[in-house]
Every structure is written in C-alpha cells, then in structure tokens.
mmCIF file of C-alpha atoms in Angstrom:
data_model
loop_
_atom_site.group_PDB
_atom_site.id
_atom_site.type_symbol
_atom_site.label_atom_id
_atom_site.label_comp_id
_atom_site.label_asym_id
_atom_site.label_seq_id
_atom_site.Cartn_x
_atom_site.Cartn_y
_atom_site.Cartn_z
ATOM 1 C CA UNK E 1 96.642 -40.644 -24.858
ATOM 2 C CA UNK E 2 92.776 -38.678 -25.347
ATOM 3 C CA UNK E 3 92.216 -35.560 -24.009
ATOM 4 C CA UNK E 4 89.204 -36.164 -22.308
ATOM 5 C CA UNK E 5 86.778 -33.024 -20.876
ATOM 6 C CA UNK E 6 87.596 -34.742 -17.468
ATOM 7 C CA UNK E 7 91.359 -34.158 -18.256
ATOM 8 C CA UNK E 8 90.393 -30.363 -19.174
ATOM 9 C CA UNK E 9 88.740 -29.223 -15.881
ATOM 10 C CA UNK E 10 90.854 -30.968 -13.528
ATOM 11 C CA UNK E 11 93.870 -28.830 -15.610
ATOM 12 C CA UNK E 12 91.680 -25.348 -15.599
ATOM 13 C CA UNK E 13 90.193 -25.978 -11.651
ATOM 14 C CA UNK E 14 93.595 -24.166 -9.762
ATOM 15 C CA UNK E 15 93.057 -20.930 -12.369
ATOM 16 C CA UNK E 16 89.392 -20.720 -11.661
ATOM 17 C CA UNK E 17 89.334 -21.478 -8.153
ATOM 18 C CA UNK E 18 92.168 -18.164 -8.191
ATOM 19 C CA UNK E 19 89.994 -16.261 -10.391
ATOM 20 C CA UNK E 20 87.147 -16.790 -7.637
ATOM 21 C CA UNK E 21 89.303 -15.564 -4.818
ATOM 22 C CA UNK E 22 90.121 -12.253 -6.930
ATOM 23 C CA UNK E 23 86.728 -11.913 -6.550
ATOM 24 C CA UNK E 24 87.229 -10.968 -3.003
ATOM 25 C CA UNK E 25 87.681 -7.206 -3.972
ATOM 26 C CA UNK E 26 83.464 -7.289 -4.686
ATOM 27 C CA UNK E 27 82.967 -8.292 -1.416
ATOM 28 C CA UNK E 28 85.905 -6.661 1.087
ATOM 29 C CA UNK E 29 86.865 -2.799 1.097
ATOM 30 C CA UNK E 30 90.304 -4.034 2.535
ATOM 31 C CA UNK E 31 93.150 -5.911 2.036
ATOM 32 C CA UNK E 32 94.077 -8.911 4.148
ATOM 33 C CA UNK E 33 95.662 -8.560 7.810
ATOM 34 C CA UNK E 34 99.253 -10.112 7.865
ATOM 35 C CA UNK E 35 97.802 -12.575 10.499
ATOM 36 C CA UNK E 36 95.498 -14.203 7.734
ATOM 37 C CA UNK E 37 97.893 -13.704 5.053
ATOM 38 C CA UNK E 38 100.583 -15.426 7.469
ATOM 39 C CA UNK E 39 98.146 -18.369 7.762
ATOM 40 C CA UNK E 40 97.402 -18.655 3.934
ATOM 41 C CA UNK E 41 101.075 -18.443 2.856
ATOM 42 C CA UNK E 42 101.425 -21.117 5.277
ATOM 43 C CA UNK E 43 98.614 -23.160 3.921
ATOM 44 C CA UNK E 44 99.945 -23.011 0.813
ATOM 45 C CA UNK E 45 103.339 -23.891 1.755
ATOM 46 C CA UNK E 46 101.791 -27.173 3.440
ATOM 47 C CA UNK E 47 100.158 -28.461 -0.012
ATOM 48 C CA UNK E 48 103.119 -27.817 -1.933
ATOM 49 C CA UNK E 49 104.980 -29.649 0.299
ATOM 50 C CA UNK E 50 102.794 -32.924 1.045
ATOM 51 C CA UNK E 51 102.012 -32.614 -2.843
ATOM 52 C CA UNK E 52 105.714 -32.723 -4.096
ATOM 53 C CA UNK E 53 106.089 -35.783 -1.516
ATOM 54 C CA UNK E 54 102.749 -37.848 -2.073
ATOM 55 C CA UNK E 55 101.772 -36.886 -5.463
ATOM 56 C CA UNK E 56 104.856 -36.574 -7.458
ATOM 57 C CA UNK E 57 108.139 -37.599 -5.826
ATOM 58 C CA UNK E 58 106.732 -41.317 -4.729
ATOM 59 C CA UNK E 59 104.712 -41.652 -8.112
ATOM 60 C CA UNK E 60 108.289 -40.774 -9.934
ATOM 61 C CA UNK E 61 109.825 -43.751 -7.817
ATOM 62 C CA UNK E 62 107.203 -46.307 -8.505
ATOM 63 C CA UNK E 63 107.374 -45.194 -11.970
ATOM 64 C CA UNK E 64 110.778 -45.783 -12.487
ATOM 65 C CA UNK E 65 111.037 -48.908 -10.834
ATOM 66 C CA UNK E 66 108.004 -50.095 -12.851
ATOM 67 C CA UNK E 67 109.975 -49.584 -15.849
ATOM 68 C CA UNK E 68 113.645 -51.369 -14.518
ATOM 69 C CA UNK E 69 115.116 -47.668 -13.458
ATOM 70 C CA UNK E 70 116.435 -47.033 -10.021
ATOM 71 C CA UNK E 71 113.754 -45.035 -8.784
ATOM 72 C CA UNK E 72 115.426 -43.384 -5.650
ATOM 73 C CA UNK E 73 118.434 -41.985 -8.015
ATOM 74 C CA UNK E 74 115.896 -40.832 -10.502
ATOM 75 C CA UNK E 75 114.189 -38.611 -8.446
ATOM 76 C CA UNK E 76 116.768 -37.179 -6.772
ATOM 77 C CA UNK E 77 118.473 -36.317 -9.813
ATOM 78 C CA UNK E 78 114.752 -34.604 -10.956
ATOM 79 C CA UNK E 79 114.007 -33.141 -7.593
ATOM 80 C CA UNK E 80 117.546 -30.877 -8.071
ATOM 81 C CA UNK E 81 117.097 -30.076 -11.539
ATOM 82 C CA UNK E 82 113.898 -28.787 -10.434
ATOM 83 C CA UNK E 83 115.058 -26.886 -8.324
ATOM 84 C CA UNK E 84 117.972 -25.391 -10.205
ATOM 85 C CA UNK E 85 115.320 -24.637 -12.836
ATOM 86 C CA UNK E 86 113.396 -22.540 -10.592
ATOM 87 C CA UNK E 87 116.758 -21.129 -9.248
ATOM 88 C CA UNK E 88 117.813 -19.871 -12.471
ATOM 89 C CA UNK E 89 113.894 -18.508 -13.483
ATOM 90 C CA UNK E 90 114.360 -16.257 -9.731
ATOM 91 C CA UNK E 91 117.850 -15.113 -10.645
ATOM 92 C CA UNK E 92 116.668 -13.578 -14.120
ATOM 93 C CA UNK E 93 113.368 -12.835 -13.838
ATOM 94 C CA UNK E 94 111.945 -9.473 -12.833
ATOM 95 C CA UNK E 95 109.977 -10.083 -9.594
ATOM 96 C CA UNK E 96 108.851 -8.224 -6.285
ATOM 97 C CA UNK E 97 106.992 -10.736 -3.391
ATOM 98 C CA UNK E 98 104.921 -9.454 -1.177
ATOM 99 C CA UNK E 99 105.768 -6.831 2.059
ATOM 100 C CA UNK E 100 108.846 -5.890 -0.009
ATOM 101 C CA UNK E 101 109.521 -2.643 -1.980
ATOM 102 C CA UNK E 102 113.072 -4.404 -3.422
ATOM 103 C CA UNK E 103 112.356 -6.494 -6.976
ATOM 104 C CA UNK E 104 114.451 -9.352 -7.518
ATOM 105 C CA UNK E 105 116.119 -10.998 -10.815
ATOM 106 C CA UNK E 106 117.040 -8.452 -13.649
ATOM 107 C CA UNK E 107 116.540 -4.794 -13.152
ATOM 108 C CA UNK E 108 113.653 -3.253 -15.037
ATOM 109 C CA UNK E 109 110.954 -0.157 -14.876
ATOM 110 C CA UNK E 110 108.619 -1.991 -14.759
ATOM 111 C CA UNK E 111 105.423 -1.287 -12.438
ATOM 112 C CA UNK E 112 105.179 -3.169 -9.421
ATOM 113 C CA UNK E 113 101.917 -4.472 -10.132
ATOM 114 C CA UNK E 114 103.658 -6.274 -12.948
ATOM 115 C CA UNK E 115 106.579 -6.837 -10.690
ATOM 116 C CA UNK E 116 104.121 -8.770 -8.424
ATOM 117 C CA UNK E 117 101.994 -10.966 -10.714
ATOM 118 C CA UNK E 118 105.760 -12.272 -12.306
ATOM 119 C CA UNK E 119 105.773 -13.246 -8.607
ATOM 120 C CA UNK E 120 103.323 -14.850 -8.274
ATOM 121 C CA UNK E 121 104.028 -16.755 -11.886
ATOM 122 C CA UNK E 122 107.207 -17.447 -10.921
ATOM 123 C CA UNK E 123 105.998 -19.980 -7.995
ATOM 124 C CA UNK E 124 102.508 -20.482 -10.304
ATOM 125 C CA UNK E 125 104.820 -22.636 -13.113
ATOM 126 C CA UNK E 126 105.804 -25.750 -11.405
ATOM 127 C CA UNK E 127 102.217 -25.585 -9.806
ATOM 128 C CA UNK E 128 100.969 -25.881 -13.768
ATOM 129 C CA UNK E 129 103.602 -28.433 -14.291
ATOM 130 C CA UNK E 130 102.888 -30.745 -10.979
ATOM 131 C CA UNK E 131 99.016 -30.864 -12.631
ATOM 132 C CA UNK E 132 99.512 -31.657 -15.635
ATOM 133 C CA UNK E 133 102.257 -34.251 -15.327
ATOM 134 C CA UNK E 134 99.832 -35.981 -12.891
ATOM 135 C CA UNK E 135 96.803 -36.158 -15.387
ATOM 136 C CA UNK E 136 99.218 -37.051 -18.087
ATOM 137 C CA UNK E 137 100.289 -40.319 -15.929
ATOM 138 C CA UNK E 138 96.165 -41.102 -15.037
ATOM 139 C CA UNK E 139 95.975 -41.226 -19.021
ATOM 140 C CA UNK E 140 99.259 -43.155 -19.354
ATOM 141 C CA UNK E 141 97.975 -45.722 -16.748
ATOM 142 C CA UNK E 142 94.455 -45.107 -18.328
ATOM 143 C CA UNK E 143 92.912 -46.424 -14.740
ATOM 144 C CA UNK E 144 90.709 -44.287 -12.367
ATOM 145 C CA UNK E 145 92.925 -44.282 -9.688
ATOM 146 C CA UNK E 146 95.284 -42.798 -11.422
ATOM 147 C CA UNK E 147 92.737 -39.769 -12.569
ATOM 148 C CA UNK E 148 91.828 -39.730 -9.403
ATOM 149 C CA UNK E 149 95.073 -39.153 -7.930
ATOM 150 C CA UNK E 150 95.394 -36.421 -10.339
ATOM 151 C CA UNK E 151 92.224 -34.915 -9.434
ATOM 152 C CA UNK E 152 93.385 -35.112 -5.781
ATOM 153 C CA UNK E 153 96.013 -32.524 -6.544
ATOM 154 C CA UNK E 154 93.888 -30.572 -8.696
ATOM 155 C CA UNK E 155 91.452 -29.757 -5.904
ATOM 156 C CA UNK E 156 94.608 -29.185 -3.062
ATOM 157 C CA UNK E 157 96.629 -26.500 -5.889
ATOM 158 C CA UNK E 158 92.879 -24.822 -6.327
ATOM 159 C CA UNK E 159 92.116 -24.439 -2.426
ATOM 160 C CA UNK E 160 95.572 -22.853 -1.915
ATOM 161 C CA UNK E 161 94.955 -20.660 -5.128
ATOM 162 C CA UNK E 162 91.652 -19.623 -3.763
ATOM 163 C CA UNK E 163 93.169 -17.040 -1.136
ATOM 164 C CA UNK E 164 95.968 -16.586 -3.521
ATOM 165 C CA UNK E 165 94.047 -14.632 -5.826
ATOM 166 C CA UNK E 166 92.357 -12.575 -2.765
ATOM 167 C CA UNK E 167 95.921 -11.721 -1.508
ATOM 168 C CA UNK E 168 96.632 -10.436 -5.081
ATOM 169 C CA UNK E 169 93.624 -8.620 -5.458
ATOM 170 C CA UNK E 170 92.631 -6.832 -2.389
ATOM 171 C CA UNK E 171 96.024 -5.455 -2.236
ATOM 172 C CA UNK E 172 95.754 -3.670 -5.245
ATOM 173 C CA UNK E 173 92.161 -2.371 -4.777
ATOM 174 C CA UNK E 174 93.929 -0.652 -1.662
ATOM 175 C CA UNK E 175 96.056 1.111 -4.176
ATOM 176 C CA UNK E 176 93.446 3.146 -5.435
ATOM 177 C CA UNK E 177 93.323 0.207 -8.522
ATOM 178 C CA UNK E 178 89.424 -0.020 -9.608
ATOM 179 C CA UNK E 179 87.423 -3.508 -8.304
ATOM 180 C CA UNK E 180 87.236 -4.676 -12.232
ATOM 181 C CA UNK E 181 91.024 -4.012 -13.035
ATOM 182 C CA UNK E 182 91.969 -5.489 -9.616
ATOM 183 C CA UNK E 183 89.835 -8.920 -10.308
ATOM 184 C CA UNK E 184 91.595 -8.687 -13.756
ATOM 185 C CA UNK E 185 95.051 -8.945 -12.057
ATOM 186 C CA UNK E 186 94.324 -10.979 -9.743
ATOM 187 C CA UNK E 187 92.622 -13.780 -11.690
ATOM 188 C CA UNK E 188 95.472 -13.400 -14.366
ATOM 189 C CA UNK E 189 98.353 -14.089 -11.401
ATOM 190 C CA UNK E 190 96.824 -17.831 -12.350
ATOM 191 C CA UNK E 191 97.142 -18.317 -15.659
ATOM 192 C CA UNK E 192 99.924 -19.677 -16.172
ATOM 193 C CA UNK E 193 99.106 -23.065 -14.500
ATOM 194 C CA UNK E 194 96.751 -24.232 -17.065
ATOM 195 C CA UNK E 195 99.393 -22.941 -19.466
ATOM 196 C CA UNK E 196 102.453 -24.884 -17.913
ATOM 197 C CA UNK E 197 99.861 -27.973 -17.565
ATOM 198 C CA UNK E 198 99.053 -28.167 -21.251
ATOM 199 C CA UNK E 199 102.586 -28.350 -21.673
ATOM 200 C CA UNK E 200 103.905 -30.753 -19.225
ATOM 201 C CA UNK E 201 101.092 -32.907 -20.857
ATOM 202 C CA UNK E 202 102.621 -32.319 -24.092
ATOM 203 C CA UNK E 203 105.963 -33.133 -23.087
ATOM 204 C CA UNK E 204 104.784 -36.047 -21.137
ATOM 205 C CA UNK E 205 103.484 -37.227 -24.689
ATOM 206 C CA UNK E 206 106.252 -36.921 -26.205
ATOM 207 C CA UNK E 207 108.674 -38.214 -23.573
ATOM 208 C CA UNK E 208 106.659 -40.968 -22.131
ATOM 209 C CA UNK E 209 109.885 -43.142 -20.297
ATOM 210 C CA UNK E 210 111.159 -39.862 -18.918
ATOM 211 C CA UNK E 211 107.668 -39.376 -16.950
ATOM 212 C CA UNK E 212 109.578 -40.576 -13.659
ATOM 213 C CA UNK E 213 112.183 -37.599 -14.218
ATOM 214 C CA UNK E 214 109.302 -35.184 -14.661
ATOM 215 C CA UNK E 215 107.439 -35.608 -11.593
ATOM 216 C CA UNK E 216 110.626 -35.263 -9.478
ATOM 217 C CA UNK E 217 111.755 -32.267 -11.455
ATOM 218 C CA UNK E 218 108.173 -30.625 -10.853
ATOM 219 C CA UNK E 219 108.811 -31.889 -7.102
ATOM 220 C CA UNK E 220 111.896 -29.862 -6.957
ATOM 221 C CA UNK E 221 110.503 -26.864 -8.007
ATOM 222 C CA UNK E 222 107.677 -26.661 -5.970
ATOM 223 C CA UNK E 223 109.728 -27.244 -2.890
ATOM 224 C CA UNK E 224 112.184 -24.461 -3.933
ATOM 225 C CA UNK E 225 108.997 -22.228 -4.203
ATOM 226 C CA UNK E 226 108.410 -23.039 -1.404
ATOM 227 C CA UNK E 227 111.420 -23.330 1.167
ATOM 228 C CA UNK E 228 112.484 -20.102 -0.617
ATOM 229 C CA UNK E 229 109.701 -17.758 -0.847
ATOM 230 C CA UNK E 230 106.263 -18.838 0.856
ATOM 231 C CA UNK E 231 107.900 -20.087 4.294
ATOM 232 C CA UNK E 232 110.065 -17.017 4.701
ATOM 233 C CA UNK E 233 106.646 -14.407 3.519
ATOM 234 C CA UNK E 234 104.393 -16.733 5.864
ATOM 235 C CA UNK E 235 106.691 -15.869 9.115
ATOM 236 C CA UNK E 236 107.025 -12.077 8.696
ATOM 237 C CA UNK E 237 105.433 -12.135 12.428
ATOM 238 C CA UNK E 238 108.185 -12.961 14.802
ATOM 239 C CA UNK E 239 107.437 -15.050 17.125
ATOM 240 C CA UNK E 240 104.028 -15.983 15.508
ATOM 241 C CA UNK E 241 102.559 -19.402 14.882
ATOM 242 C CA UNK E 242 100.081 -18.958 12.128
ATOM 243 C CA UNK E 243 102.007 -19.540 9.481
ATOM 244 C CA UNK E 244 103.499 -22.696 11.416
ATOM 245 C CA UNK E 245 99.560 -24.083 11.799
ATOM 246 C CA UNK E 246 99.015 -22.883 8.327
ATOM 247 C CA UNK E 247 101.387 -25.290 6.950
ATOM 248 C CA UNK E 248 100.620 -28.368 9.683
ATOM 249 C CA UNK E 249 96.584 -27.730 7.837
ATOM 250 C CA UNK E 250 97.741 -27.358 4.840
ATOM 251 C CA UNK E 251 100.180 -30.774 4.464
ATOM 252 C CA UNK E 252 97.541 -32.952 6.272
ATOM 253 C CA UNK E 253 94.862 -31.614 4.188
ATOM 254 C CA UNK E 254 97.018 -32.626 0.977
ATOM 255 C CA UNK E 255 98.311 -35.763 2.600
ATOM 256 C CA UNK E 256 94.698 -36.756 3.071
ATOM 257 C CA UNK E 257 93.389 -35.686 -0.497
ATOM 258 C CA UNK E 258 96.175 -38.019 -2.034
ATOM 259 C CA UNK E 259 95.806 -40.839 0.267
ATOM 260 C CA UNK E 260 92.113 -41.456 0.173
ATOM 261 C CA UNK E 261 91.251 -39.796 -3.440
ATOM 262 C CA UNK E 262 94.382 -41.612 -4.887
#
C-alpha cells in the first residue's frame, strides 16, 4: 500500500475541521445555548450512525464475502467487540461529559478541563479508527471509488467535528480560560483521530484478511459512542425535538455523502 498526500488530508480533515470550530471563541463572547448544542449532539449522533451502517458495517460484509468468509457473522462478531472495547475504555478511563459535574471511569484529581477533553477522546478514537480503516481499504482496492468512499466519511466525521470543537471551546472561555488557551483545548479534543487513523492504517497493513473484522469493530464503537453518550447529552431538553431533527439531518446527510461520493 503508498501513502499518498491524498491519503494524508483525507486522515488530518476531521482534526482541522475541529481545530476551526475552536476557533469560535475569536468570534463569540458566549458559550452555546443547550438548544444548539442539543441539535449538534444530535447531528453528530446521525453521522455516526449512518457512517457505522453505510461506510463500515456493509463494506465489512462485502469484504468478507469477497474473500469466502460469512460476512453477516463477521460483523456481528466485530460490531460487539467494538463495542466492548469502548465499554471497557468508559469503565477505566477518567472522564466528565458535558452538563455533568460527576466524572466517570477511575477516580482521579484531575481538572475538569482535562476530565472533559478525555471525553471527548474517548468517543474521538473509533472516529480516528472508522477513517483510517476506510482509506486503508481505498488503497487495498487501489480504485477511486474506494478513495472516494473514504473521503465521503472524511468530510461527514469533519462537519460533525466542526461544532465539536466550538462546544469545547466556548465553554471554557466562559470559565474565565483566555481565547488562545481555550482554542488550544479545544483544537487538541481532536487529535486523537488522526492519531487512531495512522494506526488503524497500520494495523490494516499488517492484518490485511482481518480488514472485514476491523470495520465492524470500528462500527461497534462508534455506535456505543453514540447510543451511550451523544443521544442521552443531545436530549437533556425534555420534551424537545432538536436533538431528534439533529440526528434525522445528520444520518441523511451521511447516508447521502456515502451513497453518491462512494
């Protein structure tokens, strides 16, 4: 496989499309109403989800039958290891989400702005992974379909990183934090995904016939992410549909990236 400089800025896009939106704190004196940040959590939800289906989980089954596997017991094996994987990272790692004052996974004294960019890593990895896995099959396949399939989901993880990094951000610039060490955090809260994409594309490398088993597992993960923290932040507002619309915008949006980009 050749890394190509196409290969490198679909991997890097999602951290600098965050690191733009933690440029919000230039430009706003406040943080974001829980209306918009319902509808953003949402969104993001939405990607995650059509992406795990459309870009990973029915890639892993194509893959696998290409190659003489059952595909349908392939990726559900992958899709729950995934998600135990992420299970296991929430249980032990030190974490606080948004709207909460209560940190999850092992007790520490650490500060809560520390607290909340582990957060915001912890549902950042299989993001990295999902990316890279996908460019590493466009150079297995070595077709431009393929690349741009993986460019698809490139573009859908950056949109939904763009407010990502505002809603880390602006936050913290309301804590008295100045608007060059908030931009700092904020743009940091993403990068881990080019991280976690260089090394999914390693591993992919390396492991080559498990690539069906990858993209499930990264499917898994994502949807744990998701069904167990941005759904439950997006509907703080009882009774409230904009994180409902958020998501409905946010899966057709990816749906429609993968289908006619890929």
């Amino acid at each position: 496989m050749e890394l190509s400089w196409q290969v490198i800025l679909g991997i890097f896009f999602p951290f600098l499309m965050t690191s733009l939106g933690a440029s919000a704190v230039f430009l706003f004196k406040n943080k974001i109403s829980q209306s918009v940040q319902s509808i953003f959590l949402g969104f993001a939800a939405g990607v995650m989800i059509a992406a795990s289906i459309f870009s990973l989980l029915l890639p892993a089954m194509e893959e696998a039958d290409a190659l003489g596997k059952s595909g349908i017991t392939i990726a559900s094996i992958g899709f729950l290891a995934g998600a135990l994987f992420l299970t296991v990272l929430d249980l032990f790692m030190p974490h606080l989400h948004l709207n909460t004052d209560e940190p999850e996974g092992v007790k520490t004294s650490w500060d809560k702005t520390i607290l909340l960019m582990l957060a915001v890593t912890l549902h950042n990895v299989p993001e990295g992974m999902a990316v890279g896995l996908t460019f590493a099959l466009a150079m297995q396949h070595g077709d431009p379909l393929s690349l741009a399939a993986a460019f698809a989901l490139a573009l859908g993880m950056g949109i939904q990183n763009f407010p990502e990094g505002a809603a880390i951000s602006l936050p913290l610039k309301s804590q008295g934090m100045s608007n060059q060490k908030s931009f700092l955090w904020g743009s940091l809260s993403g990068a881990v995904e080019p991280i976690f994409a260089f090394l999914a594309l390693f591993i992919a490398n390396v492991l080559s016939n498990w690539m069906p088993f990858l993209l499930s597992f990264s499917a898994g993960a994502m949807m744990f992410v998701t069904v167990e923290e941005l759904i439950p932040e997006a509907q703080t507002q009882s009774h409230s549909h904009y994180a409902t619309y958020g998501i409905l915008i946010g899966f057709v949006l990816m749906m429609v990236f993968d289908v006619v980009l890929g």
